[in-house]
XYZ file of C-alpha atoms in Angstrom:
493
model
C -15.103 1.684 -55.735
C -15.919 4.905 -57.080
C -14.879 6.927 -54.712
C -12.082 9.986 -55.207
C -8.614 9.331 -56.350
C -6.403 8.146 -52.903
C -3.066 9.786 -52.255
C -1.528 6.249 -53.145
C -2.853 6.309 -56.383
C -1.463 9.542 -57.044
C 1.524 8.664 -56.050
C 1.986 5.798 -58.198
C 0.813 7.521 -61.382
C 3.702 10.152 -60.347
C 6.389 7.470 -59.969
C 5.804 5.598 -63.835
C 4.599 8.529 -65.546
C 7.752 9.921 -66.503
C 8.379 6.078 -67.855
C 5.700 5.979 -70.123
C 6.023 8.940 -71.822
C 10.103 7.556 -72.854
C 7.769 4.203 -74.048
C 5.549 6.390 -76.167
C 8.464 8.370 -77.068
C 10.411 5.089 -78.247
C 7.333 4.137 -79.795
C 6.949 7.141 -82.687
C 10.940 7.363 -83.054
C 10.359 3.675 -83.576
C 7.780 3.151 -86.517
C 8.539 4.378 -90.054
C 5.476 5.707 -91.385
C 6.788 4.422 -94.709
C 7.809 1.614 -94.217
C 6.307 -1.221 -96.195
C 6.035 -3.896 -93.522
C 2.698 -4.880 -92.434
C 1.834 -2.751 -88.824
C 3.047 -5.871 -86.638
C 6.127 -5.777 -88.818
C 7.556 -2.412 -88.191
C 10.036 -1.522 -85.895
C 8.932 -1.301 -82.374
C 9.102 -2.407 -78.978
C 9.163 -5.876 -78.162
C 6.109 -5.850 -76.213
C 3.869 -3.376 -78.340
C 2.943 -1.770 -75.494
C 0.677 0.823 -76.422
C -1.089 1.104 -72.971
C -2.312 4.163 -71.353
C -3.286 3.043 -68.130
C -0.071 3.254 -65.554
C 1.375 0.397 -64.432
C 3.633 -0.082 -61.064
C 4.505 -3.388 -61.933
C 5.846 -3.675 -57.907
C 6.536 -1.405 -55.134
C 3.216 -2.038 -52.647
C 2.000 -4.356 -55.352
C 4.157 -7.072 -53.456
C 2.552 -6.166 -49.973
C -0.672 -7.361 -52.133
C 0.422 -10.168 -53.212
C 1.245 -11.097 -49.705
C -2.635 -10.578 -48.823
C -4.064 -11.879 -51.898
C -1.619 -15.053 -50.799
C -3.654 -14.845 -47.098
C -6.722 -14.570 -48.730
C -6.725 -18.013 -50.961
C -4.961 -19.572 -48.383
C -7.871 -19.111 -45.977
C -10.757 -19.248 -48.305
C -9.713 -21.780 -51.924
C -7.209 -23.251 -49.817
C -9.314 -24.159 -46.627
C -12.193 -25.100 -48.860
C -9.642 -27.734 -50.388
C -9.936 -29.269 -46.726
C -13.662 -30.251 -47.411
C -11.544 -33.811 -48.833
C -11.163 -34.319 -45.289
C -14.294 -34.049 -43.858
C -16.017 -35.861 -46.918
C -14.189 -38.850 -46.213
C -14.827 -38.857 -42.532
C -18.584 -38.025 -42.925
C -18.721 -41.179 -45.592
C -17.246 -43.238 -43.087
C -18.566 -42.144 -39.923
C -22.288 -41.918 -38.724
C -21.796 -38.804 -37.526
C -25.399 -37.239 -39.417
C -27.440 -40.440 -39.557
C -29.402 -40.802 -42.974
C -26.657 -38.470 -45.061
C -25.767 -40.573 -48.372
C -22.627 -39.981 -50.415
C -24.296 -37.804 -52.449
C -25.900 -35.440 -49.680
C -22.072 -35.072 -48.414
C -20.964 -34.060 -51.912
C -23.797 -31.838 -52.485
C -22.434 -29.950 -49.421
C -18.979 -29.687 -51.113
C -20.194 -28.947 -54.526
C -22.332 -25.708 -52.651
C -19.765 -24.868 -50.520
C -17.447 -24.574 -53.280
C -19.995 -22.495 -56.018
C -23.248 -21.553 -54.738
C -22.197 -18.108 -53.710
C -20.193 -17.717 -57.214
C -23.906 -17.778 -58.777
C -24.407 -14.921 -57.391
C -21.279 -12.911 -59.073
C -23.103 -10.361 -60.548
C -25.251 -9.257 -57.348
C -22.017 -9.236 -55.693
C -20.295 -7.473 -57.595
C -23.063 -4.952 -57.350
C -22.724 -5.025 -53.655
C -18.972 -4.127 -53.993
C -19.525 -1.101 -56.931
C -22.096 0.412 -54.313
C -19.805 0.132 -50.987
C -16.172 -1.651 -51.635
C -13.625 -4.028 -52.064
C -12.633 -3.707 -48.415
C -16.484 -3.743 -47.057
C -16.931 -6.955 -49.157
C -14.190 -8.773 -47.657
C -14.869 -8.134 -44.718
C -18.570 -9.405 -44.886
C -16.839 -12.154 -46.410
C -14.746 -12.974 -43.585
C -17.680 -12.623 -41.054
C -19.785 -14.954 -43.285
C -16.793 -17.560 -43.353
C -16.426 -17.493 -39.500
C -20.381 -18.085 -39.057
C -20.604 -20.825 -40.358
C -17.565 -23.073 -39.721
C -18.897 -22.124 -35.866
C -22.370 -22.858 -36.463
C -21.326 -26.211 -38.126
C -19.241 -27.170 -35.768
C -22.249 -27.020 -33.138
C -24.707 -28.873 -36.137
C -26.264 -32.062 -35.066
C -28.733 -32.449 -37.723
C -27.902 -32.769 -41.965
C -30.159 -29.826 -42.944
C -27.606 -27.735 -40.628
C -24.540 -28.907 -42.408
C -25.898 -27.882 -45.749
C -26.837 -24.746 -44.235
C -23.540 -23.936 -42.811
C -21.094 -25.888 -44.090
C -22.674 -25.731 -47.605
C -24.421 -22.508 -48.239
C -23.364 -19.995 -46.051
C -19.632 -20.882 -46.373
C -20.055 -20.138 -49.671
C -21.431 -17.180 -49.681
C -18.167 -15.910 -47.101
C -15.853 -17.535 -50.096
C -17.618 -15.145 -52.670
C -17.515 -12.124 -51.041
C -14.052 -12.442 -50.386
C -12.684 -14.043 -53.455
C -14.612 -12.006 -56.235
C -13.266 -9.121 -55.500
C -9.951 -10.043 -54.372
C -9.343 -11.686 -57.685
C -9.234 -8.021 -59.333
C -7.611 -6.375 -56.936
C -3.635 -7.656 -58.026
C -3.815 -7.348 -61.794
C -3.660 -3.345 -62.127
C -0.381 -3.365 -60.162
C 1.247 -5.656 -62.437
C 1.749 -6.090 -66.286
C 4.912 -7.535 -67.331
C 5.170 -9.958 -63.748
C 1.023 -10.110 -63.813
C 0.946 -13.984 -64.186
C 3.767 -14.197 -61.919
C 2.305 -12.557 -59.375
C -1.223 -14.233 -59.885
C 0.923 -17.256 -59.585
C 2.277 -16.433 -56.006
C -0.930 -15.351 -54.570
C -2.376 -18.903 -56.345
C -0.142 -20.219 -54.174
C -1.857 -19.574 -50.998
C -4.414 -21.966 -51.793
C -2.368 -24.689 -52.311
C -0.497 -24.117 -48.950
C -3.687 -23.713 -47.660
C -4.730 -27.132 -48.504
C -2.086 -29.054 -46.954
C -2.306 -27.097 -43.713
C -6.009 -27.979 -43.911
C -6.038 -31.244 -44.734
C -2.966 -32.504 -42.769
C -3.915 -30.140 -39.937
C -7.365 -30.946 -39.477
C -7.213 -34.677 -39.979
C -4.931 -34.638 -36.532
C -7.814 -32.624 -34.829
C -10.013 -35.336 -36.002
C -8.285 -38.023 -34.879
C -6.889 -36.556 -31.456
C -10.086 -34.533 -30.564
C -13.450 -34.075 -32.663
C -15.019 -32.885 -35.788
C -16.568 -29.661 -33.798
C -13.044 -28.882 -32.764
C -11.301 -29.207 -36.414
C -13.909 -26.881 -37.335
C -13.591 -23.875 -34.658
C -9.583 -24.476 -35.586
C -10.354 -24.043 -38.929
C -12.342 -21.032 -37.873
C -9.857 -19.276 -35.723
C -7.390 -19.620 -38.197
C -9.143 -18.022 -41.293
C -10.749 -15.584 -39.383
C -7.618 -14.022 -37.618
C -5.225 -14.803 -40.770
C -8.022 -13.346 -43.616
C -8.585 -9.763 -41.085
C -4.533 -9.162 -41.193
C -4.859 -9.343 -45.145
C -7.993 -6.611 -45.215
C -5.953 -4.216 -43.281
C -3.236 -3.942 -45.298
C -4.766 -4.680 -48.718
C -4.738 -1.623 -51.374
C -6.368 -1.379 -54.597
C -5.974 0.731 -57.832
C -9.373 1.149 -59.267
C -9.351 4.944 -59.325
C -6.173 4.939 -61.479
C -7.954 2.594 -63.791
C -11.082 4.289 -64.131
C -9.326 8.209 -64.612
C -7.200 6.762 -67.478
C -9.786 4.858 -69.267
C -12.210 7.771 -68.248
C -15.088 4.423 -69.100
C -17.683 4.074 -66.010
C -16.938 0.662 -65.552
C -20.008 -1.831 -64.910
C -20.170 -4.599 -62.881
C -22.574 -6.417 -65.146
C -22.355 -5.793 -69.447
C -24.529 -7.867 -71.063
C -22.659 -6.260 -74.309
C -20.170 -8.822 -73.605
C -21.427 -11.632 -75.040
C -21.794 -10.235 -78.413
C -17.883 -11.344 -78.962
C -17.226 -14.992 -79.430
C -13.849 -14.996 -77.238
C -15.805 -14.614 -74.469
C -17.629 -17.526 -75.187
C -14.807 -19.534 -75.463
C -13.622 -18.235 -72.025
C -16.914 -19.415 -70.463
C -16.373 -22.611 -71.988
C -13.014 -23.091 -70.973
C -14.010 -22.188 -67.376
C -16.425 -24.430 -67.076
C -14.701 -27.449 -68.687
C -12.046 -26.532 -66.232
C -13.986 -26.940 -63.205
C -15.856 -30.005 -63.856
C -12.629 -31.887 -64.225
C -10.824 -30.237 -61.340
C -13.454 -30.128 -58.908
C -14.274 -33.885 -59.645
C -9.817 -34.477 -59.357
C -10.189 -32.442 -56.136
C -12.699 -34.036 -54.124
C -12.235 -37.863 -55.140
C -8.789 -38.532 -54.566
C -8.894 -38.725 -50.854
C -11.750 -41.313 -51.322
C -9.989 -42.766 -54.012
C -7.456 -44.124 -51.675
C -9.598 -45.461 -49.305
C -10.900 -47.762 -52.154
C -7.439 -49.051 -52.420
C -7.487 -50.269 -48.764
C -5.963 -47.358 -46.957
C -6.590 -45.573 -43.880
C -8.342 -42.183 -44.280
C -5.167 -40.377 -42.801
C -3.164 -42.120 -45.859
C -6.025 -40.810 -48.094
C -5.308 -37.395 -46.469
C -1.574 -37.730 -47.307
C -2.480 -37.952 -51.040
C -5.318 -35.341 -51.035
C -2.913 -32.676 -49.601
C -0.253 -33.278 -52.518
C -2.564 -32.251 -54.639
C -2.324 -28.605 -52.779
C 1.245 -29.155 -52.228
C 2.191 -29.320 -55.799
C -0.022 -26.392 -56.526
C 1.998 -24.212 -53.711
C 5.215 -25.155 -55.014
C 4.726 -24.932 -58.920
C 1.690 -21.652 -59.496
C 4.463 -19.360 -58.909
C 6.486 -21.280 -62.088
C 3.258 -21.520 -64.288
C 2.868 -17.826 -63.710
C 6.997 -17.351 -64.250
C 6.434 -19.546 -67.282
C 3.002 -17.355 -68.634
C 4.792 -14.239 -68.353
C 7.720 -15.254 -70.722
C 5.335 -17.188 -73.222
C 2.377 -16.058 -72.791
C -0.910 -17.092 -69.870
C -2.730 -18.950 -72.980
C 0.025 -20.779 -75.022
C 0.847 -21.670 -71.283
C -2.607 -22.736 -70.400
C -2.897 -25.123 -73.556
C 0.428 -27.038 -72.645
C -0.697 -27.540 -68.624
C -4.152 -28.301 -69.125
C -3.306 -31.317 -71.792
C -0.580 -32.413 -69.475
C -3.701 -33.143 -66.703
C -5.608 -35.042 -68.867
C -3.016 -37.405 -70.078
C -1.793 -37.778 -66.477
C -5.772 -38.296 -65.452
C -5.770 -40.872 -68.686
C -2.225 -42.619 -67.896
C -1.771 -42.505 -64.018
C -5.179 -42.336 -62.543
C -6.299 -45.096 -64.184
C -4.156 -47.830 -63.822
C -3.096 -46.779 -60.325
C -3.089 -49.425 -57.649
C -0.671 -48.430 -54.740
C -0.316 -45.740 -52.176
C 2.912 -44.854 -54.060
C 1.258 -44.238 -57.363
C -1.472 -42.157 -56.071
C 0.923 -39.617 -54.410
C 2.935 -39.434 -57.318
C -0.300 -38.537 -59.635
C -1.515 -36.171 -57.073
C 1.448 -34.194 -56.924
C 1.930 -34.080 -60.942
C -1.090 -33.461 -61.512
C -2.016 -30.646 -58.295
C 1.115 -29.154 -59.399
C -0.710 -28.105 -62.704
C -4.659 -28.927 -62.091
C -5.282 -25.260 -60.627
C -3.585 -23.166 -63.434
C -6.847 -21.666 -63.705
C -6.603 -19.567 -60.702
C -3.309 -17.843 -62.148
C -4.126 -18.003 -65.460
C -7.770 -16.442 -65.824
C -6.799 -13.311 -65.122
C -4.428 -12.776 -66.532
C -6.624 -14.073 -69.902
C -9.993 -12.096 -68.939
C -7.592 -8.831 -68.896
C -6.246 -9.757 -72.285
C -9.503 -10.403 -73.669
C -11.345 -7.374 -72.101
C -8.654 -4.891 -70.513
C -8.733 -4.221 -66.908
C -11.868 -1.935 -66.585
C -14.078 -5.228 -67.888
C -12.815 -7.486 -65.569
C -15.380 -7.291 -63.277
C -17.797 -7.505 -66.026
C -16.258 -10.440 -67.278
C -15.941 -12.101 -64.192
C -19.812 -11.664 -63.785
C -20.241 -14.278 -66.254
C -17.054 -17.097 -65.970
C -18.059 -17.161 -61.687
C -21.059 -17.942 -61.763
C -20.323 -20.406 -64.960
C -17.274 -21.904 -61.806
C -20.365 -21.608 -59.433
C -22.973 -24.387 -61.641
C -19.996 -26.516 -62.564
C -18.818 -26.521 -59.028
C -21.984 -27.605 -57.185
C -22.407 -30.287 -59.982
C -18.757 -32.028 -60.125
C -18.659 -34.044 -56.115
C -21.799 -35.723 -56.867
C -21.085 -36.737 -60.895
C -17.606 -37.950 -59.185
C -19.402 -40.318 -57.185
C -21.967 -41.218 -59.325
C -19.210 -42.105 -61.931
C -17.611 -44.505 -58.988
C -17.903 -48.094 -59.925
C -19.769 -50.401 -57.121
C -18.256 -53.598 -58.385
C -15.995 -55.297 -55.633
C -14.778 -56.862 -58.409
C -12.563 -54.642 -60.417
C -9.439 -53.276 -59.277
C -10.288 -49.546 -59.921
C -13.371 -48.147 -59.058
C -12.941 -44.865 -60.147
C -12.189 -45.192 -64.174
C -14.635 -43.734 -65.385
C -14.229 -40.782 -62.614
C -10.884 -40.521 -64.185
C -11.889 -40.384 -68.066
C -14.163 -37.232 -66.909
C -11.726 -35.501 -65.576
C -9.379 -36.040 -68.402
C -11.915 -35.072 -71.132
C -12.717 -31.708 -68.994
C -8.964 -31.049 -69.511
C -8.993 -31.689 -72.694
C -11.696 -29.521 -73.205
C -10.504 -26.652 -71.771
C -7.237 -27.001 -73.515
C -9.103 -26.971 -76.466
C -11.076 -23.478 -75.934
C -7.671 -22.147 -75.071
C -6.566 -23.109 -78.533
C -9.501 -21.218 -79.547
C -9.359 -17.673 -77.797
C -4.952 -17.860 -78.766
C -6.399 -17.957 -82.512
C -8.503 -15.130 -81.698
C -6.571 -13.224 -79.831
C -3.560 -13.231 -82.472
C -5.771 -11.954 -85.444
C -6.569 -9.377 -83.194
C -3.404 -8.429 -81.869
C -2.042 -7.539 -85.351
C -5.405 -5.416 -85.600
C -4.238 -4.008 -82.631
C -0.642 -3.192 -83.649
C -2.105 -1.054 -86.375
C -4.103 0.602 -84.395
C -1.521 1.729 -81.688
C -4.048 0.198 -78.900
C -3.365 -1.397 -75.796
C -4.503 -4.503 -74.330
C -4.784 -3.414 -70.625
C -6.966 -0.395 -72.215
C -9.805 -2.911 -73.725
C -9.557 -4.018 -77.842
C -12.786 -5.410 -77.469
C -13.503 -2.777 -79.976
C -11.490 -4.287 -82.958
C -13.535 -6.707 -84.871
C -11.579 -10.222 -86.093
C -13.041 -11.419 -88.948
C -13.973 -15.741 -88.756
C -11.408 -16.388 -91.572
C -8.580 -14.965 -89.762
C -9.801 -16.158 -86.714
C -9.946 -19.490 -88.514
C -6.152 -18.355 -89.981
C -4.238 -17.670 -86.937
C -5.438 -20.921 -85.403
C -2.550 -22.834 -86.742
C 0.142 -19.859 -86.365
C 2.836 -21.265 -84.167
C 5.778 -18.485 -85.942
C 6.587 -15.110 -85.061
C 3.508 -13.268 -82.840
C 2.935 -9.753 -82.677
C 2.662 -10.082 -78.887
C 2.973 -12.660 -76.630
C -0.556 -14.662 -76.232
């Protein structure tokens, strides 16, 4: 990653130079130095966009978001398949002695064991690269869907299918996840948003795709499928990805590190740990139940299927209109309003659900908005740390994703009901995953406070939120102030 500055790079500092020197240009011809407005006040641009690092804000970018689409559709959005297999390894005798919670143990480590690991990992990638680490990635991912599909024993499957699965998910998504953001600024969450979207495509094709090869051939065959298809999909991506680090690193002319402990001085990031992690123990938990969850209505596991893949279908059809939506009003006032809207429809659908019907309608509501995270953090981690921290900050919110996600399949279970009697076993299953959206709309509410005091600190200063305001210290009572401001913002939040 630290290599010399590529020809592409120069290129694209070339092609938007000449465009922000007419910003900066605008931006003195703009501000009265007498003015008596405060600095958030004064005449300016719209945006406040006192940035130094270049922006394309398109051109290849889109090419990118085209791989970063492959990407989470063949690692998030295969992993979303593990519904499939959960069901059919709770119902099946296929590894004789597994329980319901050694299944969801392997879901909960496929999904966040190599996340853990973030930092080392991203210390693997600042000594080689983002295009070595994918690519060990992808040969980790391949491994083991093959070697699980030959596994006859349980201590395989959590080998495979659990552990090393994860660690191809990690080398491929950490990185990946900061390779789109310094090509776009103004359409960031946007495209976050389409790339999101892979996942959720992902997940139907999964789940849909390989509940046919279960039922027509065999569990070792939905898995070499499965294998085949990320493998050959995942390698197209890697060749034509293209990242911008150099042009990040000359502008900010900051080594950056890809682990600061310095970080968790501020209190905003905090917040975004906390949000994170309330995040994933209600989404995991919403991901991995609802197949199950209509088999304990009296369905067939293909029906259960049906509903687990809406969940992926609404989040390929509406991450590209969060992101539209976080770009015009901002990733965090954005994140407050989706997150609540889960939890109520976790609190008012889940729970008194009782038909097929129902539970396709809630998982398409609430799938639609349940993965906002994967847009939205991003796009927040760059406002909260500017792009040359983002690997920093991602040290500490992945493996924070990692613990939560290992955790959430077997507290789903656990919270499952075992009377025959009631009509709804999985109330209380529902209540957690409500109260982890509520919870992570609440830390949201938190950092927008914070990151408003600061903005108008920022707006003084003629700083730039791409270039890191980390720097600029918010004091608790306007912190405290700005919690509650709901008028006119210096910049969108």
């Amino acid at each position: 990653m630290l290599n010399k500055p590529r020809d592409d790079d120069a290129k694209d500092n070339e092609v938007i130079s000449s465009k922000n020197a007419n910003i900066d240009q605008e931006i003195t011809m703009g501000v009265d130095e007498n003015s008596s407005l405060s600095p958030y006040e004064e005449k300016a641009p719209a945006t406040h966009d006192y940035n130094k690092i270049q922006i394309p804000d398109g051109g290849y970018g889109w090419v990118v978001v085209g791989c970063y689409f492959f990407l989470n559709f063949c690692t998030w959005g295969s992993n979303a398949g593990f519904a499939i297999y959960l069901t059919y390894y709770l119902d099946s005798n296929k590894f004789p002695g597994g329980t319901k919670e050694d299944f969801a143990a392997v879901g909960g480590l496929a999904f966040g064991a190599g996340l853990m690991f973030a930092p080392l990992i991203n210390y693997f990638v600042f000594r080689t690269s983002v295009k070595i680490s994918i690519g060990v990635g992808i040969v980790l991912q391949g491994a083991a869907l093959l070697l699980c599909a030959f596994s006859t024993k349980l201590w395989q499957v959590f080998l495979t299918q659990g552990l090393l699965i994860s660690f191809g998910l990690a080398f491929i998504s950490i990185p990946a996840t900061n390779i789109l953001t310094p090509w776009f600024r103004k359409k960031r969450t946007l495209a976050l948003g389409l790339g999101a979207a892979g996942s959720g495509l992902g997940g139907v094709v999964f789940n849909l795709g390989m509940q046919r090869i279960l039922e027509i051939k065999s569990l070792r065959w939905a898995l070499i499928s499965q294998c085949i298809i990320d493998t050959v999909l995942s390698t197209i991506a890697l060749m034509l990805i293209r990242t911008r680090e150099t042009a990040v690193q000359e502008t900010t002319k900051e080594k950056p590190k890809f682990f600061d402990p310095s970080l968790l001085r501020h209190y905003v990031v905090w917040f975004l740990i906390l949000y994170v992690g309330t995040t994933m123990l209600g989404y995991v938990v919403l991901l991995y139940s609802l197949s199950a969850f209509t088999v304990s209505l009296g369905y067939t596991q293909k029906q259960g299927s049906v509903v687990s893949c809406m969940i992926s279908a609404g989040g390929c059809a509406f991450r590209p209109l969060v992101g539209y939506c976080a770009d015009r009003f901002g990733p965090v006032t954005v994140g407050i309003v989706v997150h609540a809207i889960v939890g109520i429809l976790c609190v008012a659908m889940w729970i008194p659900c009782r038909n097929l019907a129902t539970a396709i309608a809630f998982s398409l509501l609430s799938g639609a908005l349940m993965g906002s995270i994967w847009p939205l953090l991003t796009s927040i981690s760059s406002r909260i740390g500017g792009l040359n921290k983002l690997a920093s900050i991602y040290s500490f919110t992945w493996p924070c994703v990692g613990m939560c996600a290992i955790v959430s399949p077997i507290i789903g279970l656990k919270l499952r009901s075992n009377d025959p009697t009631v009509s709804n076993a999985y109330v209380n299953t529902a209540i957690f995953s409500g109260m982890g959206y509520y919870g992570a709309a609440l830390f949201l509410w938190l950092i927008r406070g914070y990151l408003i005091a600061r903005d108008k600190l920022a707006i003084a200063a003629k700083t730039g939120h791409d270039d890191g305001e980390l720097h600029l210290r918010v004091s608790v009572p306007d912190f405290l102030k700005e919690l509650f401001n709901i008028g006119r913002l210096p910049r969108k939040v």
